Coordinates of C-alpha atoms in Angstrom, one line a residue:
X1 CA 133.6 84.1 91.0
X2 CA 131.1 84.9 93.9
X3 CA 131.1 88.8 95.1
X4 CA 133.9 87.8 97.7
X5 CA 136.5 86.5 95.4
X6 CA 135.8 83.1 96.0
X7 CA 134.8 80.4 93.3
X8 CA 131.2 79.5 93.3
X9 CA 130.7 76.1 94.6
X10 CA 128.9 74.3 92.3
X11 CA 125.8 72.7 93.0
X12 CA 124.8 69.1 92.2
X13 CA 121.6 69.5 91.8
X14 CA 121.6 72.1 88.9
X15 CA 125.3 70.6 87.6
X16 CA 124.7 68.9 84.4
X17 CA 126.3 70.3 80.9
X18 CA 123.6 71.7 78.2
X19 CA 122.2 69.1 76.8
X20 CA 123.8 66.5 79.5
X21 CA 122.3 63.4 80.5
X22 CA 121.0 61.5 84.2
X23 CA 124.2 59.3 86.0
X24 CA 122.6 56.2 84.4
X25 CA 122.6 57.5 80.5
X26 CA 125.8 58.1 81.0
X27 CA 127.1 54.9 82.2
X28 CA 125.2 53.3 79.2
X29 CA 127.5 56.1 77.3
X30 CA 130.6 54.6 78.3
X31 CA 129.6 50.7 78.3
X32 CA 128.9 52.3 74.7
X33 CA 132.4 52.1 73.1
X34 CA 135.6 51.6 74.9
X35 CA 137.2 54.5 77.4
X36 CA 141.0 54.7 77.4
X37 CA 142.5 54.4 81.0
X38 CA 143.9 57.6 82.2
X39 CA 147.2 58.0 83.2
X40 CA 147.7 57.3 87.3
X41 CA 149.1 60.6 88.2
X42 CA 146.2 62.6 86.6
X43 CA 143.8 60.1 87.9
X44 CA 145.2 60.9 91.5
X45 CA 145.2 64.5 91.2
X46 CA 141.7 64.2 89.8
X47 CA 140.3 62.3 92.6
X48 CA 142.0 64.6 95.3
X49 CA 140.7 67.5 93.6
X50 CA 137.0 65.6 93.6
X51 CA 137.8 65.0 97.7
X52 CA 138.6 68.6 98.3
X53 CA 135.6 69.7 96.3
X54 CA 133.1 67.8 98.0
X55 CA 134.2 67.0 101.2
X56 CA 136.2 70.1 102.0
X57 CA 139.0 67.5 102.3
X58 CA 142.6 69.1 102.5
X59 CA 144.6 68.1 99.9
X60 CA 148.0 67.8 102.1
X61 CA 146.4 65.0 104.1
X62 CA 144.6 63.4 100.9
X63 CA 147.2 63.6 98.6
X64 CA 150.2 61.8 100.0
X65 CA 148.0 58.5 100.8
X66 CA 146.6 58.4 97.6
X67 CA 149.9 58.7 95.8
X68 CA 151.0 55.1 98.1
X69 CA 148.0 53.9 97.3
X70 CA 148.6 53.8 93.5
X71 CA 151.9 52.8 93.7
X72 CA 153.3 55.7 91.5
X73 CA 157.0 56.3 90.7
X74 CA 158.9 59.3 92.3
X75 CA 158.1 61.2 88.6
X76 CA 154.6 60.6 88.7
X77 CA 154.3 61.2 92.3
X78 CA 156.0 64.2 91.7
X79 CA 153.4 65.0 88.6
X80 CA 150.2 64.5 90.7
X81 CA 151.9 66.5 93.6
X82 CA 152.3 69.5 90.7
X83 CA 149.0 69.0 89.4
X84 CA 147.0 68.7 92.6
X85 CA 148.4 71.8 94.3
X86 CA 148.8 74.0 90.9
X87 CA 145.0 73.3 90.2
X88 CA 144.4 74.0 93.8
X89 CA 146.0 77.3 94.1
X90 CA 144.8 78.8 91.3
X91 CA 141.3 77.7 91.5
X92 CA 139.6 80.7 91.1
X93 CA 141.3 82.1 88.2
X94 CA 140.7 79.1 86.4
X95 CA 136.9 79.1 86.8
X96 CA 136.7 82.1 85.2
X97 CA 138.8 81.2 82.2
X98 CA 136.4 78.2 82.2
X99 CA 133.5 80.1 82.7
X100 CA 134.7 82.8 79.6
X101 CA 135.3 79.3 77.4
X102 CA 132.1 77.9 77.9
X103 CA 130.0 81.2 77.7
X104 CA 128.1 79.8 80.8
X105 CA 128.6 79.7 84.8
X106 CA 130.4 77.5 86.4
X107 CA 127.9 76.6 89.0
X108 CA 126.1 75.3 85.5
X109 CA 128.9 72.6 84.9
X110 CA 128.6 69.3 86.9
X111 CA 130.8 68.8 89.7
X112 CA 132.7 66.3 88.3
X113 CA 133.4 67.6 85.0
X114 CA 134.6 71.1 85.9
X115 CA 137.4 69.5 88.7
X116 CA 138.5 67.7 85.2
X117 CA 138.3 70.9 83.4
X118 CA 140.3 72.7 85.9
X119 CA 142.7 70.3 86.2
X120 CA 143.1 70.2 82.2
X121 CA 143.0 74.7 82.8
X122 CA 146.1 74.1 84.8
X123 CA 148.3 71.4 82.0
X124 CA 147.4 73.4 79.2
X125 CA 147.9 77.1 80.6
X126 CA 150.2 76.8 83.5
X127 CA 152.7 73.4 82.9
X128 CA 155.0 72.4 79.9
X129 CA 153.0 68.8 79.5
X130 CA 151.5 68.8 75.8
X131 CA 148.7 69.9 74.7
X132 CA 147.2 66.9 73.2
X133 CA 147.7 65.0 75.9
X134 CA 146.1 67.6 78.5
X135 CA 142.8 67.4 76.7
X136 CA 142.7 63.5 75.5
X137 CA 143.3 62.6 79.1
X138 CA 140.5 64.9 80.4
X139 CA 138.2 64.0 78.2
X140 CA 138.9 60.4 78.5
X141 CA 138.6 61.3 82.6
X142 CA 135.1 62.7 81.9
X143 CA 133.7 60.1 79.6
X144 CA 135.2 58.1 82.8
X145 CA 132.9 60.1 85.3
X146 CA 130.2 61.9 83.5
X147 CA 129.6 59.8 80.1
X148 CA 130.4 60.7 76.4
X149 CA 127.8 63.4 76.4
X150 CA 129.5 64.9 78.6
X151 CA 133.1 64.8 77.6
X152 CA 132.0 66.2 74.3
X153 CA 131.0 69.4 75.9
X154 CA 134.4 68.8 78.1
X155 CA 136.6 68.5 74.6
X156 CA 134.6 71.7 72.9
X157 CA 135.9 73.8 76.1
X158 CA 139.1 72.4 76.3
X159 CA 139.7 73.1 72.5
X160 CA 138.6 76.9 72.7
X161 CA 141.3 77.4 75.4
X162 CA 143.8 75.9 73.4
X163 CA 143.8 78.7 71.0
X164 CA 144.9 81.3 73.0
X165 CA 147.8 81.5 75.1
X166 CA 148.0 82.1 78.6
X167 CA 148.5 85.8 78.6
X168 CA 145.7 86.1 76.1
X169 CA 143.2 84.4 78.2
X170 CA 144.3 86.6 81.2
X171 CA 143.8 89.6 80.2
X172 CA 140.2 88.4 78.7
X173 CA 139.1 88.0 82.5
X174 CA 141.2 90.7 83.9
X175 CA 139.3 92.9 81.6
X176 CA 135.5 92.8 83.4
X177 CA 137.2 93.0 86.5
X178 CA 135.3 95.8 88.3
X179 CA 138.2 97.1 90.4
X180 CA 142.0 97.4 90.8
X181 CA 141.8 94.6 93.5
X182 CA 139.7 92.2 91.3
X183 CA 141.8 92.5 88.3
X184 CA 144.5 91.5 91.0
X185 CA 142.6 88.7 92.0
X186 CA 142.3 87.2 89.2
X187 CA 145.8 88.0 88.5
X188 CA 147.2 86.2 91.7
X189 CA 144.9 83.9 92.2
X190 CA 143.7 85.4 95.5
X191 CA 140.2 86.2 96.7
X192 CA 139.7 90.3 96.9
X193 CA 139.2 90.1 100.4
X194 CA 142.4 88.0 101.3
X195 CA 144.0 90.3 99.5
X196 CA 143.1 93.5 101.3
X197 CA 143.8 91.6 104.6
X198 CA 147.3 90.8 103.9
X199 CA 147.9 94.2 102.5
X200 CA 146.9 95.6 105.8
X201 CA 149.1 93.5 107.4
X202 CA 151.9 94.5 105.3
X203 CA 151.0 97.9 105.7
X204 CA 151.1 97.6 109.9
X205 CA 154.7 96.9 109.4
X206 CA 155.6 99.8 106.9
X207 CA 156.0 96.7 104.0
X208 CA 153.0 97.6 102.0
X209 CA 155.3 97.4 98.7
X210 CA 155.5 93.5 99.4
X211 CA 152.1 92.8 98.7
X212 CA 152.8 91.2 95.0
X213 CA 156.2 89.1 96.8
X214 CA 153.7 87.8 99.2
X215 CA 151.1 86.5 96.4
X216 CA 153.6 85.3 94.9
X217 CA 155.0 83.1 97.8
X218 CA 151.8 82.3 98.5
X219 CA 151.7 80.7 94.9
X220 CA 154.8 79.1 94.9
X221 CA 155.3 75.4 95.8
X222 CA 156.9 75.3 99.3
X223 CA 159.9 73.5 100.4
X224 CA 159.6 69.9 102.6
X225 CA 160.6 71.2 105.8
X226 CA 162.0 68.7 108.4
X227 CA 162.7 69.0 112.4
X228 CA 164.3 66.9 114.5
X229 CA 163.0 67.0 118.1
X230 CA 165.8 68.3 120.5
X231 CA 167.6 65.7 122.7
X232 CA 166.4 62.9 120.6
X233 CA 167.5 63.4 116.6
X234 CA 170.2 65.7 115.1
X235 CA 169.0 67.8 112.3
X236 CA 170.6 66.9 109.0
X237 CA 172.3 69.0 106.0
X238 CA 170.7 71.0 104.7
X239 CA 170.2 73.0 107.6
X240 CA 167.6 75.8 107.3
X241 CA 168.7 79.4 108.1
X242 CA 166.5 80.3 111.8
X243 CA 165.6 77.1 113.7
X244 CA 168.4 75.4 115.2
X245 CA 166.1 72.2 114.8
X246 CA 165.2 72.7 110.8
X247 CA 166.3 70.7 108.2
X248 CA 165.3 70.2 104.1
X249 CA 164.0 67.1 103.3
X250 CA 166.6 65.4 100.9
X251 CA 163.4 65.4 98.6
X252 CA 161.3 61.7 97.7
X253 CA 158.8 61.0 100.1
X254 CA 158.8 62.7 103.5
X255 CA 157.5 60.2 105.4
X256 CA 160.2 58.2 104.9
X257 CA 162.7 59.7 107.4
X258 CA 159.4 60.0 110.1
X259 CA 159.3 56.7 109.5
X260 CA 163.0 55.5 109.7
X261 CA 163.2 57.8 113.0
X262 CA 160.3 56.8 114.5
X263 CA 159.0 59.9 114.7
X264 CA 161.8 61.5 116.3
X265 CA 162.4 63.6 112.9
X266 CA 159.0 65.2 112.1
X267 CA 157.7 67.4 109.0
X268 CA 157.0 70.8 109.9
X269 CA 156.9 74.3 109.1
X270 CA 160.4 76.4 110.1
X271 CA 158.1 79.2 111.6
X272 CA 156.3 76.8 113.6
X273 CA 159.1 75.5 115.2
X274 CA 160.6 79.0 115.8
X275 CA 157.4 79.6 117.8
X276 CA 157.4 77.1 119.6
X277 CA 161.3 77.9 120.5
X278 CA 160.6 81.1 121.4
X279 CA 158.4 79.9 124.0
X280 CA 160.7 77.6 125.7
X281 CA 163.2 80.0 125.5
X282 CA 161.7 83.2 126.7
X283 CA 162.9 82.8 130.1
X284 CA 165.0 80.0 131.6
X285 CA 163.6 76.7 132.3
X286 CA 163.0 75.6 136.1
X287 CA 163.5 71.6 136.8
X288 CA 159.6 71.0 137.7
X289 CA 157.8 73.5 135.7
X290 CA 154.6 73.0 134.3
X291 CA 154.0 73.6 130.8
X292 CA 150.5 73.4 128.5
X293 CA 149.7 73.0 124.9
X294 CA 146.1 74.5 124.8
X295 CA 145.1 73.8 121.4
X296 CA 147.5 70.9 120.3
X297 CA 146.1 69.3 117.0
X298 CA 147.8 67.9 115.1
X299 CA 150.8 67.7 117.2
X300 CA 153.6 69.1 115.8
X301 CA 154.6 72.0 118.2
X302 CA 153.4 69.4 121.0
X303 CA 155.8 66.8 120.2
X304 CA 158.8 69.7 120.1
X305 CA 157.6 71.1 123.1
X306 CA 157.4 67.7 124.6
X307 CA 161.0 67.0 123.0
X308 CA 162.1 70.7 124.9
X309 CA 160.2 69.6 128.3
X310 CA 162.0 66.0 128.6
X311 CA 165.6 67.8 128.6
X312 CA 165.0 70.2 131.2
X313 CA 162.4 67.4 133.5
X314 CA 159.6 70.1 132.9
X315 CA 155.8 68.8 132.8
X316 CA 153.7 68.7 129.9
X317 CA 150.0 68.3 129.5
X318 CA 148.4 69.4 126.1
X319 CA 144.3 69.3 125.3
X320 CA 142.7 68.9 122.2
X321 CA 138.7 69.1 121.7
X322 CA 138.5 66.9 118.5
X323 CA 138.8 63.6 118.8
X324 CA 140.7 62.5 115.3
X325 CA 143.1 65.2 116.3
X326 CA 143.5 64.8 120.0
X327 CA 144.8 61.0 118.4
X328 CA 147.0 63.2 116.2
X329 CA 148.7 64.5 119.3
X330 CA 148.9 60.9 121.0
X331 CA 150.6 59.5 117.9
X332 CA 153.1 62.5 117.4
X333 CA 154.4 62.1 121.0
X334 CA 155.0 58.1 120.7
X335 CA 158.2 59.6 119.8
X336 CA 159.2 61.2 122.7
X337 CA 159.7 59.2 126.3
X338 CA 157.8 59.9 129.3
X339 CA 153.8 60.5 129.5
X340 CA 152.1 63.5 128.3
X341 CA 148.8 63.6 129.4
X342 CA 146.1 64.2 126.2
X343 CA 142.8 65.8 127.2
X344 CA 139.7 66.4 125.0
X345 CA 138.5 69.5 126.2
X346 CA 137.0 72.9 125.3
X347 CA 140.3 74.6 126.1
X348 CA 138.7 77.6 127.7
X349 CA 136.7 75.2 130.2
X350 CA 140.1 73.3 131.1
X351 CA 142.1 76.3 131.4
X352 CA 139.1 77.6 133.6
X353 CA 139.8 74.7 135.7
X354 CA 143.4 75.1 136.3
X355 CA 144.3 78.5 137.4
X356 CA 147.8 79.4 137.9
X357 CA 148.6 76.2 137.5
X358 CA 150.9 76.8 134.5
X359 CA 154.2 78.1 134.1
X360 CA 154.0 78.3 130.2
X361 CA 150.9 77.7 127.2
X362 CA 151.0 77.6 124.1
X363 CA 148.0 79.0 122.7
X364 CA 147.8 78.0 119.1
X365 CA 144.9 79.2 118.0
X366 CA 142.0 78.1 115.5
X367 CA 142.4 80.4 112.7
X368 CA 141.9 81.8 109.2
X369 CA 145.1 79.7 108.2
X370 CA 146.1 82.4 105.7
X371 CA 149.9 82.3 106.6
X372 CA 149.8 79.1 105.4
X373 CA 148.2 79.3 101.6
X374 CA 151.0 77.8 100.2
X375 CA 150.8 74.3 102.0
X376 CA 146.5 74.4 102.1
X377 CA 146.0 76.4 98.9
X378 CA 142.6 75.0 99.1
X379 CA 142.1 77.6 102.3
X380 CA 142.0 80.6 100.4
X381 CA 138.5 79.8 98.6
X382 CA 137.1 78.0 101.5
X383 CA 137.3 80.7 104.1
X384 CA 135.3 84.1 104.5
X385 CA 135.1 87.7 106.2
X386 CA 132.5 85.8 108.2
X387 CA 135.3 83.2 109.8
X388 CA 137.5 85.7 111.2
X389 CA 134.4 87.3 112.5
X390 CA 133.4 84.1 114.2
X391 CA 136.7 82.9 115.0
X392 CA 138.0 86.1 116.8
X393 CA 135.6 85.7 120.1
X394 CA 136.6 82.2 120.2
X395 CA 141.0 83.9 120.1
X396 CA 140.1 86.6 122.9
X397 CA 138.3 84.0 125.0
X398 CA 141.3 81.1 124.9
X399 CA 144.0 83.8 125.3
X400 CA 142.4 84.8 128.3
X401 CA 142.0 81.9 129.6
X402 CA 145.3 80.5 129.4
X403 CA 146.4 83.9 131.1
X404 CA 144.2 82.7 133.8
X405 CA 145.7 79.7 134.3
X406 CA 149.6 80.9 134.5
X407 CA 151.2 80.5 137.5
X408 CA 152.5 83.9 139.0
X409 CA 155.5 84.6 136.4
X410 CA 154.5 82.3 133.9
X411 CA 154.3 83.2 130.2
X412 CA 151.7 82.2 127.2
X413 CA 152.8 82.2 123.6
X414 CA 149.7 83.1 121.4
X415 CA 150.3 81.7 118.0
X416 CA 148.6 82.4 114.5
X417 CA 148.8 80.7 111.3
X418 CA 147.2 84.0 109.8
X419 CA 148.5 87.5 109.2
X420 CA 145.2 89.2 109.9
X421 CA 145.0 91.9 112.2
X422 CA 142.0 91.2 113.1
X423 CA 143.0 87.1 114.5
X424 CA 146.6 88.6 115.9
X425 CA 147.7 92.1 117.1
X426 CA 143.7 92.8 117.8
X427 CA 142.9 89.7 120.0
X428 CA 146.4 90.4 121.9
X429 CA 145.0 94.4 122.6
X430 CA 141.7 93.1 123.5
X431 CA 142.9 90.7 126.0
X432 CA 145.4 93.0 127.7
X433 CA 142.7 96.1 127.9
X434 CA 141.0 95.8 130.7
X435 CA 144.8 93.2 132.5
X436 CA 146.5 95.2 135.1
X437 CA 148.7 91.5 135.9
X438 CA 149.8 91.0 132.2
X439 CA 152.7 92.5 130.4
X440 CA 154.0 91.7 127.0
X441 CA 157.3 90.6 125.9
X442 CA 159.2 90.9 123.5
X443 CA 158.9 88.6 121.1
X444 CA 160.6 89.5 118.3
X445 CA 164.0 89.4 120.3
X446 CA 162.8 85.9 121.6
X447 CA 162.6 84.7 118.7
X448 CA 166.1 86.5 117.0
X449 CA 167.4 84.6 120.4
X450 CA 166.7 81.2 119.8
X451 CA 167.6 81.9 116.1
X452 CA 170.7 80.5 114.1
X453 CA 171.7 83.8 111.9
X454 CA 169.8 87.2 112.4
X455 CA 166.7 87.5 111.0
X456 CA 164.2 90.7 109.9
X457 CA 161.6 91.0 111.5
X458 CA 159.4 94.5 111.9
X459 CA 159.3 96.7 114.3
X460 CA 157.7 99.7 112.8
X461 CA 154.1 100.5 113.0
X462 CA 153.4 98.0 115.9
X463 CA 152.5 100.4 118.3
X464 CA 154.6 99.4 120.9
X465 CA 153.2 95.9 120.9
X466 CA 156.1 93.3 120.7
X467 CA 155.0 90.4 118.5
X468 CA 156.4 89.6 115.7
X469 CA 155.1 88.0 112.1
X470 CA 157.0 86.1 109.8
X471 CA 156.6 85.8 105.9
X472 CA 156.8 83.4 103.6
X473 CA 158.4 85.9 101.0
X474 CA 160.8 87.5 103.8
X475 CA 161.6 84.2 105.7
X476 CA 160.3 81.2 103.7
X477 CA 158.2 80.3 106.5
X478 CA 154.3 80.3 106.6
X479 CA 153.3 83.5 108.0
X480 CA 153.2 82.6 111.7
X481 CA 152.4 85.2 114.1
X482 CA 153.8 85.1 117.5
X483 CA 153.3 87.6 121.0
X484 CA 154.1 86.4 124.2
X485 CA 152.6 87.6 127.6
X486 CA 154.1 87.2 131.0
X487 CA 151.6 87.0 134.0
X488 CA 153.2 89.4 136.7
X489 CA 153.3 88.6 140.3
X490 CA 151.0 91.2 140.6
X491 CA 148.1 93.6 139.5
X492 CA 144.4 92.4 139.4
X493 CA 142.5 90.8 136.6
X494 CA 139.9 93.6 135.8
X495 CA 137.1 92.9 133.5
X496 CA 136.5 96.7 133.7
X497 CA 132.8 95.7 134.7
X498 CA 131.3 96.6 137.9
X499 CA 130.0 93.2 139.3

């Protein structure tokens, strides 16, 4: 692992095995002697992993195509599914097992053998599937890929890790760890500064002592989580606990019921949708109002707020500066009647463009994503201190401009998929610093008001602010982050510059 807790991505250019051979070697390797197939639903995990490793693919929109594609039954499905987001979670722990196994680096191995070596990591030290048949298939997965050369150094690897258990091999690695938060790490599967960020969080809220509960949501495989868009689906059983609009899936494939519904019942988060709510339900709805979704990609909260909109003949425009996404947000809202205008924007230019033109925005922000580990487990070794550093100008300047354009009265919701201070509670105190015309609500008792049963959510340690965060280990809910601010009739927008 590099300094920062992260797995070192390996290079292609240095990534062959001791004693390896060139690409075309080892296809002379396997035309050699005969290469047993490997079983689909480790062949599909394997070539997910091999998508998320070299094209930053996420997994969750990689996955669930590939699993149609090969035709695999609900158990296998359900196999890959395990193995693909197991492997993926716990990435970085694994490459140092591998690392301690091989006596090498892992930037050393190629590519394409160490995704098969971490997927075998996973069967053998982390699933009840057999031993035998973890390391046959991933050797016979990197004679596939890499040649016979290669899957003996794969086979030599996977052997060593066979003969000790689990805990044996974890307290190998935990004990070079240089630090109580490395060994913990390793341990959780969480890079050292993810870590420290979410413990901070905690710690703003007086819940320090959950910081293990967390990392251990954050490892645990989520539930489906289904909504049905207000005014056009009725949720099913069984119901979810906060959003009046959440469902379970009834398990197999999710897309079905999207499907089925045309779209009017949608997969998404529980906290997303209480966000989303909240914002509809902070103050009451005025026939004519104008509402914007800033940031919309993919589409979810846009279709709901669309859904929301239609009932109470409110207006809805929502921008989206990537293209793929911005036809995200087009195909979620086939589902819902009536036109809602899709630009492709920089949302602080279009915002710019409109002022106090909107009666409420939804600001849901480019971020970190670490409230949502559990679904993009990938996230966690992909991102760095230097992305919230680069993302929090980019917050500030969108919040602000959506405050901009808010009609006298109107309110912005300004929505994180990340704990960190640093990407919530600090871009909400940066952008009311220098605001005489901005107060902010409450949004904790927004959201407990558009809830179904009472739910915990801190107060302590917030300063006076009134946001709120949920928690995947206190709500079940990715970690969502929420504050609302109301543009007052009046008070002056101050830079606190003199022009």
């Amino acid at each position: 692992m590099s300094e920062d807790g992260r797995p070192r991505r390996p290079q292609p250019s240095n990534g062959r095995p001791r004693g390896g051979r060139g690409a075309t070697e080892a296809r002379r390797d396997v035309q050699r002697g005969p290469v047993r197939a490997v079983q689909p639903a480790r062949r599909v995990a394997y070539d997910v992993l091999r998508a998320v490793s070299e094209t930053d693919a996420y997994a969750n929109l990689v996955l669930p195509p590939a699993i149609a594609d090969a035709r695999l039954s609900p158990q296998d499905a359900a196999l890959a599914t395990e193995l693909t987001y197991g492997t993926l979670r716990r990435l970085g722990t694994y490459d140092a097992i591998i690392a301690a196994a091989a006596d090498r680096s892992t930037d050393s191995i190629d590519p394409a053998v160490l995704d098969a070596l971490r997927l075998a990591v996973h069967q053998l030290l982390a699933t009840h599937v057999a031993s035998h048949a973890a390391v046959n298939e991933s050797v016979n997965l990197v004679a596939t890929e890499s040649g016979r050369g290669a899957s003996s150094f794969a086979n030599a690897v996977l052997r060593r890790i066979t003969r000790e258990s689990s805990e044996d091999w974890q307290e190998r690695i935990e004990s070079g760890a240089r630090s109580d938060d490395e060994r913990l790490a390793l341990r959780s599967a969480h890079p050292v500064w993810v870590i420290r960020a979410l413990r901070r969080a905690l710690a703003a809220e007086g819940r320090g002592e959950e910081l293990d509960a967390l990392l251990d949501a954050d490892n645990a495989s989520p539930e489906v989580t289904l909504v049905a868009l207000p005014g056009l689906a009725e949720p099913d059983e069984p119901r979810l606990p906060y959003a009046p609009t959440a469902f379970a899936s009834p398990g197999g494939d999710p897309r079905r019921p999207v499907e089925a519904t045309g779209g009017t019942v949608r997969v998404q988060d529980e906290g997303s949708q209480l966000v989303a709510l909240a914002l509809a339900g902070a103050a009451p709805i005025k026939t004519g109002e104008r509402w914007l979704d800033l940031c919309a990609g993919p589409g979810g909260k846009t279709a709901l707020l669309a859904a929301i909109a239609r009932q109470h003949e409110a207006t809805l425009e929502a921008n989206e500066i990537v293209p793929v996404r911005a036809r995200l947000v087009r195909k979620a809202l086939r589902a819902v009647p009536g036109d809602v205008v899709v630009h492709e924007q920089d949302g602080r230019t279009l915002a710019a463009s409109r002022p106090g033109e909107f009666d409420r925005i939804l600001v849901d922000a480019p971020c970190t994503g670490l409230g949502a580990l559990r679904r993009r487990p990938e996230a966690r070794w992909r991102k760095s201190p230097a992305d919230v550093a680069e993302l929090v100008p980019l917050q500030v300047e969108l919040l602000s401009s959506a405050v901009d354009a808010l009609a006298p009265g109107g309110i912005v919701a300004y929505v994180t998929c990340s704990p960190h201070l640093a990407e919530t509670t600090g871009v909400v105190k940066e952008v009311l610093r220098d605001r005489t015309d901005v107060v902010e609500l409450d949004a904790r008792a927004a959201i407990a008001d558009v809830a179904r049963s009472p739910i915990d959510l801190a107060e302590e340690g917030r300063e006076g602010s009134g946001s709120a965060q949920l928690w995947p280990h206190r709500h079940g809910t990715d970690a969502m982050f929420l504050a609302l601010l109301q543009r007052s009739s009046t008070g002056n927008h101050s830079s606190g510059k003199e022009d």
